[in-house]
Amino acid sequence: MMASEGGAPVALNERDAVDVLLRELGNDLVVVGDAIDPRYFTAYNEVPGVRPLALIRPRTVDDVSRTLALCSRLTLPLVPQGGATGLARGAVALGGEVVLAMERFAGIEEIDTAAGTITVRAGTPLQTVQEAADEAGFTLGIDLGARGSCQIGGNIATNAGGNRAIRYGVMREQVLGLEAVLADGTVVTSLNKMLKNNAGFDLKHVFIGSEGTLGVVTRAVLKLHPKLASPATALCRVTDYDAVVKLWHRVRATLPSVISFEAMWPEFYRFVCANTPGVTAPLAADDGFVVLIECASSDAAASASDAHAALEACLGTCFEDGLIDDAALATSTRQALDMWTLREGLAIDTLPHFMNFDVSLPIGAIGVFAERCRAALVERWPHAVSVFFGHIGDSNVHIGVSLADLPVYGEDAVDRVVYEVVREMGGSISAEHGIGRLKRPYLGYSRSAAEIEVMRRMKAALDPLGILNPGKVL
């Protein structure tokens, strides 16, 4: 590693670099050696036992700025880290980097009820922001299964999606203003609260979805939405994927209060029903597709019974018109949670050598994609097990693949089979979790050479030394 002294590069060994970090940033911010908790470098890592050079835990924006400026001067690679819940290994420390963990820079700074905004620090857990919004009489437009541990900065850096995207959009649509620190320590503050602000480039979009490769998000202004009434939840069964699409269009047209529309392929539903302890499946597991629908009104005068009646009426007409074969409406919070437990499908993680894919395609093409993807996997490995499920209304489908002898072939072999079908059908290799390290070799499957070149130019302009999250995305 190189440091700059009087304009001339000076070689620094790791011990000297650590000494400089400790001297200039202090023991309160810097953790080194065996004092670094393994959770900062073991999550999703391919190389067990690899340790970062140092762990930095900032408390202020100035701490972040000083850290980046120093790492730039010493040419030390730096990995920004939030809750480490991503599935693309975008926050993984590969060894020898400085890990910048944002967890201590957390908290709600302001709720502006007139503007309908909440200003938060990057290290704040998503659930904390959701609860603050709820207490203030609002709803946050983003929700993820990892809400209790993922952080707002990471949600922004990966442009998180989640199960409310059909109602509110993905994370990008929730961000009005942003603050980020560049590789050289420059703080770019644009904590805008206005829906309309057309004064030049909207710089927040440079950092949203950039996975910490262009700057480190420190604070954000997020939109707040009218508070939702208690939701109504139902499972319904349809014959095939085309029926799923028809049902989606009917629900979208007749239930403006819909917040979730989740589809489960027959193989997925059968497996989770048989392997989820403590949950009674409300619909029999047969050859049909099962769809979870949830709706909730933002009308302050609405009640849970209103949402239940609206959903029941919608499903009644769908049944009369032959769009659905059967349905079950949750009559208690427990039943609704059971339905969501089945959809979340944690049981599939018990499959041997399980791999989870997160891709997107045009809604109408997802059914054919699933058939072609399963056929391609079975053609290569006749014993391969694959299950499909997803949000559908936002073009997102998840694929679970289990290959008993995966160590013989390696994960890359399975990646190539799945992503080749995605490429052939004009989809995206990443719907929700970004590119990170895991999907980096396949970026060209979903982005043109010209697009990737523009990304490289942006990276070179904002991080000319290449110290920010190296080995990720590009």
Coordinates of C-alpha atoms in Angstrom, one line a residue:
M1 CA 0.0 0.0 0.0
M2 CA 1.2 3.5 -0.7
A3 CA 0.9 6.8 1.2
S4 CA 1.6 10.3 -0.1
E5 CA 4.2 12.4 1.6
G6 CA 5.0 15.7 0.0
G7 CA 3.5 14.5 -3.3
A8 CA 5.7 11.5 -3.5
P9 CA 4.4 8.0 -2.9
V10 CA 5.8 6.2 0.2
A11 CA 5.4 2.5 0.8
L12 CA 3.6 1.5 4.0
N13 CA 3.5 -1.9 5.5
E14 CA 0.3 -3.0 7.3
R15 CA 1.7 -2.3 10.8
D16 CA 2.6 1.3 9.8
A17 CA -0.8 1.8 8.2
V18 CA -2.5 0.6 11.3
D19 CA -0.3 3.0 13.4
V20 CA -1.3 5.9 11.3
L21 CA -5.0 5.0 11.5
L22 CA -4.8 4.8 15.3
R23 CA -2.8 7.9 15.7
E24 CA -5.0 10.1 13.5
L25 CA -8.4 8.7 14.2
G26 CA -8.0 7.4 17.7
N27 CA -8.9 4.3 19.7
D28 CA -12.6 5.3 19.9
L29 CA -13.0 4.9 16.2
V30 CA -10.4 2.3 15.2
V31 CA -10.5 -1.4 16.2
V32 CA -7.6 -3.7 15.1
G33 CA -6.4 -7.3 15.3
D34 CA -8.2 -9.8 17.5
A35 CA -10.4 -7.1 18.9
I36 CA -12.4 -7.0 15.6
D37 CA -15.5 -9.0 16.2
P38 CA -15.8 -11.9 13.6
R39 CA -19.2 -10.7 12.5
Y40 CA -17.6 -7.9 10.6
F41 CA -15.6 -10.2 8.3
T42 CA -17.3 -13.7 8.3
A43 CA -20.8 -13.0 6.9
Y44 CA -21.1 -14.5 3.4
N45 CA -17.3 -14.5 3.0
E46 CA -15.7 -17.0 0.6
V47 CA -12.4 -17.1 2.5
P48 CA -12.8 -18.1 6.2
G49 CA -10.5 -16.5 8.6
V50 CA -9.6 -13.5 6.4
R51 CA -9.5 -10.4 8.5
P52 CA -9.7 -6.7 7.6
L53 CA -6.8 -4.4 8.3
A54 CA -8.9 -2.4 10.7
L55 CA -12.5 -1.7 11.7
I56 CA -13.7 1.9 11.8
R57 CA -16.9 2.7 13.7
P58 CA -17.8 6.4 13.1
R59 CA -20.2 8.3 15.3
T60 CA -20.4 11.5 13.1
V61 CA -20.3 12.6 9.5
D62 CA -17.0 14.2 10.3
D63 CA -15.7 10.8 11.4
V64 CA -16.6 9.3 8.1
S65 CA -15.0 12.2 6.2
R66 CA -11.8 12.0 8.1
T67 CA -11.7 8.3 7.6
L68 CA -12.1 8.5 3.9
A69 CA -9.7 11.3 3.5
L70 CA -7.0 9.3 5.4
C71 CA -7.7 6.1 3.5
S72 CA -7.3 8.1 0.3
R73 CA -4.0 9.5 1.4
L74 CA -2.8 6.1 2.5
T75 CA -4.4 4.4 -0.6
L76 CA -6.1 2.0 1.7
P77 CA -9.1 0.0 0.3
L78 CA -12.3 0.6 2.3
V79 CA -15.5 -1.5 2.5
P80 CA -18.6 0.3 3.7
Q81 CA -20.8 -2.0 5.8
G82 CA -24.4 -1.7 7.0
G83 CA -26.4 -4.6 8.5
A84 CA -24.6 -7.2 6.2
T85 CA -27.9 -8.7 5.2
G86 CA -27.3 -8.4 1.4
L87 CA -27.1 -11.6 -0.7
A88 CA -24.7 -10.4 -3.4
R89 CA -21.6 -10.2 -1.0
G90 CA -21.4 -6.4 -1.6
A91 CA -20.3 -5.7 2.0
V92 CA -17.9 -8.6 2.3
A93 CA -14.3 -7.9 3.5
L94 CA -12.0 -9.8 1.3
G95 CA -8.9 -9.3 3.4
G96 CA -6.6 -6.3 4.1
E97 CA -9.3 -3.6 3.7
V98 CA -10.5 -1.1 6.2
V99 CA -14.2 -1.9 7.1
L100 CA -16.3 1.1 7.8
A101 CA -19.3 -0.1 9.9
M102 CA -22.0 2.6 10.2
E103 CA -24.0 1.1 13.1
R104 CA -23.0 3.8 15.6
F105 CA -24.0 6.6 13.3
A106 CA -27.7 5.9 13.8
G107 CA -30.8 7.7 14.8
I108 CA -33.8 9.8 13.6
E109 CA -32.8 13.4 13.2
E110 CA -36.2 15.0 12.2
I111 CA -39.7 14.2 11.3
D112 CA -41.3 17.0 9.3
T113 CA -45.0 16.4 9.4
A114 CA -45.8 19.3 7.1
A115 CA -43.4 18.0 4.4
G116 CA -44.1 14.4 5.1
T117 CA -40.5 13.5 5.5
I118 CA -38.1 11.8 7.9
T119 CA -34.4 12.6 8.1
V120 CA -32.3 9.6 9.3
R121 CA -28.7 8.6 9.7
A122 CA -27.3 5.8 7.6
G123 CA -26.7 3.3 10.4
T124 CA -30.3 3.3 11.5
P125 CA -32.1 0.0 11.3
L126 CA -35.0 0.0 8.9
Q127 CA -37.4 -1.2 11.6
T128 CA -36.5 1.7 13.8
V129 CA -37.4 4.1 11.0
Q130 CA -40.7 2.3 10.4
E131 CA -41.6 2.5 14.0
A132 CA -40.8 6.2 14.2
A133 CA -42.9 6.9 11.1
D134 CA -45.8 4.9 12.6
E135 CA -45.6 6.8 15.9
A136 CA -45.8 10.1 13.9
G137 CA -48.9 8.9 12.1
F138 CA -47.2 7.9 8.8
T139 CA -46.1 4.8 6.9
L140 CA -42.7 4.2 5.4
G141 CA -42.9 3.0 1.9
I142 CA -40.2 0.3 2.1
D143 CA -40.3 -3.0 4.0
L144 CA -38.0 -6.0 3.9
G145 CA -37.8 -9.3 5.8
A146 CA -34.5 -8.2 7.3
R147 CA -36.1 -5.0 8.7
G148 CA -34.7 -5.6 12.2
S149 CA -31.0 -5.7 11.1
C150 CA -30.6 -4.1 7.7
Q151 CA -29.7 -0.4 7.8
I152 CA -31.0 2.6 5.8
G153 CA -27.6 3.3 4.3
G154 CA -27.4 -0.2 3.0
N155 CA -31.0 -0.1 1.7
I156 CA -30.1 3.0 -0.3
A157 CA -26.7 1.7 -1.5
T158 CA -28.4 -1.4 -2.9
N159 CA -31.7 0.3 -4.0
A160 CA -33.6 -2.2 -1.9
G161 CA -37.0 -3.4 -3.2
G162 CA -39.1 -5.4 -0.8
N163 CA -42.7 -6.4 -0.7
R164 CA -44.3 -3.0 -0.9
A165 CA -42.8 -2.0 -4.3
I166 CA -46.1 -2.3 -6.2
R167 CA -47.6 0.3 -3.9
Y168 CA -44.8 2.7 -3.2
G169 CA -41.9 1.8 -5.5
V170 CA -38.4 0.7 -4.6
M171 CA -35.9 2.5 -2.3
R172 CA -35.0 5.0 -5.0
E173 CA -38.6 6.3 -4.9
Q174 CA -38.5 6.9 -1.2
V175 CA -35.4 9.1 -1.2
L176 CA -35.9 12.9 -1.5
G177 CA -32.5 14.1 -0.3
L178 CA -29.2 12.5 0.5
E179 CA -25.8 13.2 2.0
A180 CA -22.7 11.2 1.0
V181 CA -19.0 11.3 1.6
L182 CA -16.7 10.9 -1.5
A183 CA -13.5 8.9 -1.5
D184 CA -11.4 12.0 -0.8
G185 CA -13.5 12.9 2.3
T186 CA -15.6 15.6 0.5
V187 CA -19.0 15.8 2.1
V188 CA -21.8 16.2 -0.4
T189 CA -24.9 17.4 1.4
S190 CA -28.2 17.7 -0.4
L191 CA -30.9 17.0 2.2
N192 CA -33.7 18.1 -0.1
K193 CA -37.3 17.8 1.2
M194 CA -39.1 19.0 -1.9
L195 CA -40.9 16.7 -4.3
K196 CA -40.1 19.2 -7.1
N197 CA -36.5 20.4 -7.2
N198 CA -35.1 20.6 -10.7
A199 CA -32.0 22.7 -10.0
G200 CA -29.3 20.9 -12.0
F201 CA -28.3 17.3 -11.7
D202 CA -30.1 15.2 -9.0
L203 CA -26.9 13.9 -7.4
K204 CA -28.7 11.5 -5.0
H205 CA -29.2 9.1 -7.9
V206 CA -25.4 8.8 -8.3
F207 CA -25.2 7.1 -4.9
I208 CA -28.5 5.2 -4.8
G209 CA -27.8 1.6 -6.0
S210 CA -24.0 2.2 -6.3
E211 CA -23.2 -0.2 -3.5
G212 CA -20.7 2.0 -1.8
T213 CA -18.4 2.2 -4.9
L214 CA -18.9 5.9 -5.5
G215 CA -19.3 7.3 -2.0
V216 CA -20.6 6.4 1.5
V217 CA -24.2 7.4 2.3
T218 CA -24.4 9.1 5.7
R219 CA -27.8 10.7 5.9
A220 CA -31.1 10.7 4.0
V221 CA -34.4 12.4 3.7
L222 CA -37.1 9.8 3.1
K223 CA -40.7 10.3 2.0
L224 CA -43.5 9.4 4.4
H225 CA -46.9 8.2 3.3
P226 CA -50.3 8.3 4.9
K227 CA -50.6 5.8 7.7
L228 CA -52.1 2.4 6.7
A229 CA -55.0 0.8 8.4
S230 CA -54.7 -2.8 9.5
P231 CA -54.2 -5.0 6.5
A232 CA -56.4 -7.7 5.1
T233 CA -54.6 -10.9 3.8
A234 CA -55.6 -13.8 1.7
L235 CA -54.3 -16.8 -0.2
C236 CA -55.9 -17.9 -3.4
R237 CA -55.2 -20.6 -5.9
V238 CA -55.1 -20.3 -9.7
T239 CA -54.4 -22.8 -12.4
D240 CA -51.2 -21.5 -14.1
Y241 CA -49.0 -18.5 -14.5
D242 CA -51.1 -16.8 -17.1
A243 CA -53.9 -16.9 -14.5
V244 CA -51.6 -15.2 -12.0
V245 CA -51.0 -12.3 -14.5
K246 CA -54.8 -12.0 -15.1
L247 CA -55.4 -12.0 -11.4
W248 CA -52.8 -9.3 -10.9
H249 CA -54.4 -7.0 -13.4
R250 CA -57.8 -7.5 -11.9
V251 CA -56.6 -6.9 -8.4
R252 CA -54.6 -3.8 -9.5
A253 CA -57.7 -2.4 -11.2
T254 CA -60.2 -3.1 -8.4
L255 CA -58.1 -2.8 -5.2
P256 CA -56.2 0.4 -5.1
S257 CA -55.3 -0.4 -1.5
V258 CA -53.2 -3.5 -2.5
I259 CA -49.7 -3.4 -1.0
S260 CA -48.5 -7.0 -1.7
F261 CA -49.0 -9.5 -4.5
E262 CA -46.9 -12.6 -4.0
A263 CA -46.9 -15.7 -6.2
M264 CA -45.8 -19.2 -5.3
W265 CA -45.2 -21.9 -7.9
P266 CA -46.7 -25.3 -7.0
E267 CA -43.3 -27.0 -6.2
F268 CA -42.5 -24.1 -3.8
Y269 CA -45.8 -24.1 -2.0
R270 CA -45.8 -27.9 -1.6
F271 CA -42.4 -27.9 -0.1
V272 CA -43.0 -25.0 2.4
C273 CA -46.3 -26.5 3.4
A274 CA -44.7 -29.9 4.2
N275 CA -41.6 -28.4 5.9
T276 CA -42.7 -25.4 7.9
P277 CA -43.4 -26.5 11.5
G278 CA -46.2 -24.9 13.4
V279 CA -48.0 -23.5 10.4
T280 CA -51.3 -24.9 9.0
A281 CA -51.6 -24.4 5.3
P282 CA -55.0 -22.7 4.5
L283 CA -55.1 -24.1 1.0
A284 CA -54.2 -27.7 -0.1
A285 CA -50.9 -28.2 -1.8
D286 CA -51.7 -29.4 -5.3
D287 CA -50.7 -28.4 -8.8
G288 CA -52.0 -24.9 -8.8
F289 CA -50.2 -21.6 -8.2
V290 CA -50.9 -19.9 -4.9
V291 CA -51.0 -16.1 -4.6
L292 CA -50.8 -14.1 -1.4
I293 CA -52.6 -10.8 -1.6
E294 CA -52.5 -8.1 1.1
C295 CA -54.3 -4.7 1.0
A296 CA -54.5 -1.9 3.5
S297 CA -56.3 1.5 3.1
S298 CA -54.6 4.8 3.8
D299 CA -58.0 6.3 4.6
A300 CA -57.8 7.5 8.2
A301 CA -61.5 6.5 8.7
A302 CA -60.9 3.0 7.3
S303 CA -60.8 -0.1 9.5
A304 CA -59.5 -3.6 9.1
S305 CA -63.0 -4.8 8.4
D306 CA -63.3 -2.4 5.5
A307 CA -60.1 -3.8 3.9
H308 CA -61.3 -7.4 4.6
A309 CA -64.7 -6.6 2.9
A310 CA -63.0 -5.0 -0.1
L311 CA -60.6 -8.0 -0.5
E312 CA -63.4 -10.5 0.0
A313 CA -65.6 -8.7 -2.6
C314 CA -62.7 -8.6 -5.1
L315 CA -62.0 -12.3 -4.7
G316 CA -65.7 -13.1 -4.9
T317 CA -65.9 -11.6 -8.4
C318 CA -62.7 -13.3 -9.4
F319 CA -64.1 -16.6 -8.4
E320 CA -67.3 -16.0 -10.3
D321 CA -65.3 -15.1 -13.4
G322 CA -63.1 -18.2 -13.1
L323 CA -59.9 -16.3 -12.3
I324 CA -59.3 -18.2 -9.1
D325 CA -60.2 -21.8 -8.0
D326 CA -60.1 -21.3 -4.2
A327 CA -59.3 -18.7 -1.6
A328 CA -58.8 -18.3 2.1
L329 CA -59.0 -14.9 3.9
A330 CA -57.1 -14.5 7.2
T331 CA -59.5 -13.9 10.1
S332 CA -56.8 -13.2 12.6
T333 CA -53.3 -11.7 12.8
R334 CA -52.0 -15.2 13.5
Q335 CA -53.5 -16.5 10.3
A336 CA -52.0 -13.7 8.3
L337 CA -48.6 -14.3 9.8
D338 CA -48.9 -18.0 8.9
M339 CA -49.6 -17.0 5.3
W340 CA -46.6 -14.7 5.2
T341 CA -44.4 -17.4 6.8
L342 CA -45.3 -19.8 4.0
R343 CA -44.5 -17.1 1.4
E344 CA -41.2 -16.1 3.1
G345 CA -40.3 -19.8 2.6
L346 CA -37.5 -20.1 5.1
A347 CA -38.0 -23.9 4.9
I348 CA -36.3 -24.0 1.5
D349 CA -33.0 -23.0 3.1
T350 CA -32.9 -26.6 4.5
L351 CA -32.4 -28.0 1.0
P352 CA -28.9 -29.4 0.5
H353 CA -26.4 -26.9 -1.0
F354 CA -29.1 -24.4 -1.6
M355 CA -28.6 -21.3 -3.8
N356 CA -30.9 -18.4 -4.0
F357 CA -31.3 -16.2 -7.1
D358 CA -33.0 -12.9 -7.4
V359 CA -33.8 -11.8 -10.9
S360 CA -36.4 -9.7 -12.8
L361 CA -38.1 -10.0 -16.2
P362 CA -41.1 -8.5 -17.9
I363 CA -44.2 -9.7 -16.0
G364 CA -45.6 -11.6 -18.9
A365 CA -42.4 -13.4 -19.5
I366 CA -41.8 -14.8 -16.0
G367 CA -43.9 -17.9 -16.5
V368 CA -41.9 -19.0 -19.6
F369 CA -38.7 -18.0 -17.9
A370 CA -39.4 -20.4 -15.0
E371 CA -40.1 -23.2 -17.4
R372 CA -37.0 -22.6 -19.5
C373 CA -34.8 -22.1 -16.4
R374 CA -36.0 -25.3 -14.8
A375 CA -35.4 -27.2 -18.1
A376 CA -31.9 -25.8 -18.5
L377 CA -31.0 -26.9 -14.9
V378 CA -32.4 -30.4 -15.4
E379 CA -30.7 -30.8 -18.7
R380 CA -27.4 -30.1 -17.1
W381 CA -28.1 -31.9 -13.8
P382 CA -31.1 -34.2 -14.0
H383 CA -31.3 -34.4 -10.2
A384 CA -31.5 -30.6 -9.7
V385 CA -34.3 -29.2 -7.6
S386 CA -35.6 -25.8 -8.4
V387 CA -38.4 -23.7 -6.8
F388 CA -39.8 -20.4 -7.9
F389 CA -41.6 -17.6 -6.1
G390 CA -41.7 -13.8 -6.2
H391 CA -43.4 -10.4 -6.0
I392 CA -44.5 -10.6 -9.7
G393 CA -46.3 -7.3 -9.8
D394 CA -42.9 -5.6 -9.8
S395 CA -41.3 -8.1 -12.2
N396 CA -39.3 -9.8 -9.5
V397 CA -38.9 -13.6 -9.2
H398 CA -36.8 -15.6 -6.8
I399 CA -35.3 -18.9 -7.7
G400 CA -34.1 -21.5 -5.3
V401 CA -31.8 -24.2 -6.6
S402 CA -30.6 -27.3 -4.7
L403 CA -27.8 -29.5 -6.2
A404 CA -26.7 -32.3 -3.9
D405 CA -23.3 -32.5 -5.5
L406 CA -22.8 -28.8 -5.9
P407 CA -19.2 -28.9 -4.5
V408 CA -18.2 -31.0 -7.5
Y409 CA -19.4 -28.4 -10.0
G410 CA -19.2 -25.1 -8.1
E411 CA -21.7 -22.3 -7.7
D412 CA -20.4 -20.6 -10.9
A413 CA -21.7 -23.4 -13.0
V414 CA -25.2 -23.0 -11.7
D415 CA -24.9 -19.2 -12.0
R416 CA -24.1 -19.5 -15.6
V417 CA -27.0 -21.7 -16.4
V418 CA -29.6 -19.5 -14.6
Y419 CA -28.1 -16.1 -15.9
E420 CA -27.8 -17.3 -19.4
V421 CA -31.6 -17.8 -19.5
V422 CA -32.0 -14.4 -18.0
R423 CA -29.8 -12.9 -20.6
E424 CA -31.6 -14.6 -23.5
M425 CA -34.9 -13.3 -22.3
G426 CA -33.8 -9.7 -21.7
G427 CA -34.1 -9.7 -17.9
S428 CA -31.9 -8.4 -15.1
I429 CA -29.6 -10.7 -13.1
S430 CA -30.3 -8.6 -10.0
A431 CA -33.8 -7.4 -9.0
E432 CA -33.2 -6.4 -5.4
H433 CA -29.8 -7.2 -3.9
G434 CA -27.4 -5.4 -6.3
I435 CA -24.3 -6.9 -8.0
G436 CA -21.7 -7.0 -5.2
R437 CA -19.0 -9.5 -5.7
L438 CA -21.2 -12.5 -6.4
K439 CA -22.8 -11.2 -9.6
R440 CA -19.9 -9.1 -10.9
P441 CA -18.8 -11.6 -13.6
Y442 CA -22.3 -11.5 -15.1
L443 CA -23.0 -7.7 -15.1
G444 CA -22.6 -7.8 -18.9
Y445 CA -25.6 -10.2 -19.1
S446 CA -27.9 -7.3 -18.2
R447 CA -25.9 -4.2 -19.1
S448 CA -24.5 -3.2 -22.5
A449 CA -20.8 -2.5 -23.0
A450 CA -21.6 1.2 -23.4
E451 CA -23.5 1.3 -20.1
I452 CA -20.6 -0.4 -18.3
E453 CA -18.2 2.0 -19.8
V454 CA -20.2 5.0 -18.4
M455 CA -20.2 3.3 -15.0
R456 CA -16.4 3.0 -15.2
R457 CA -16.1 6.6 -16.1
M458 CA -18.2 7.6 -13.1
K459 CA -16.1 5.4 -10.9
A460 CA -12.8 6.9 -12.2
A461 CA -14.1 10.5 -11.7
L462 CA -15.4 10.0 -8.1
D463 CA -12.9 7.4 -6.9
P464 CA -9.8 7.8 -9.0
L465 CA -7.6 5.6 -6.6
G466 CA -10.2 2.8 -6.6
I467 CA -10.3 2.5 -2.8
L468 CA -14.1 2.4 -2.4
N469 CA -15.4 -1.2 -2.1
P470 CA -12.9 -2.7 -4.5
G471 CA -13.9 -5.9 -6.3
K472 CA -17.6 -5.1 -6.2
V473 CA -20.0 -4.3 -9.1
L474 CA -17.4 -3.4 -11.8

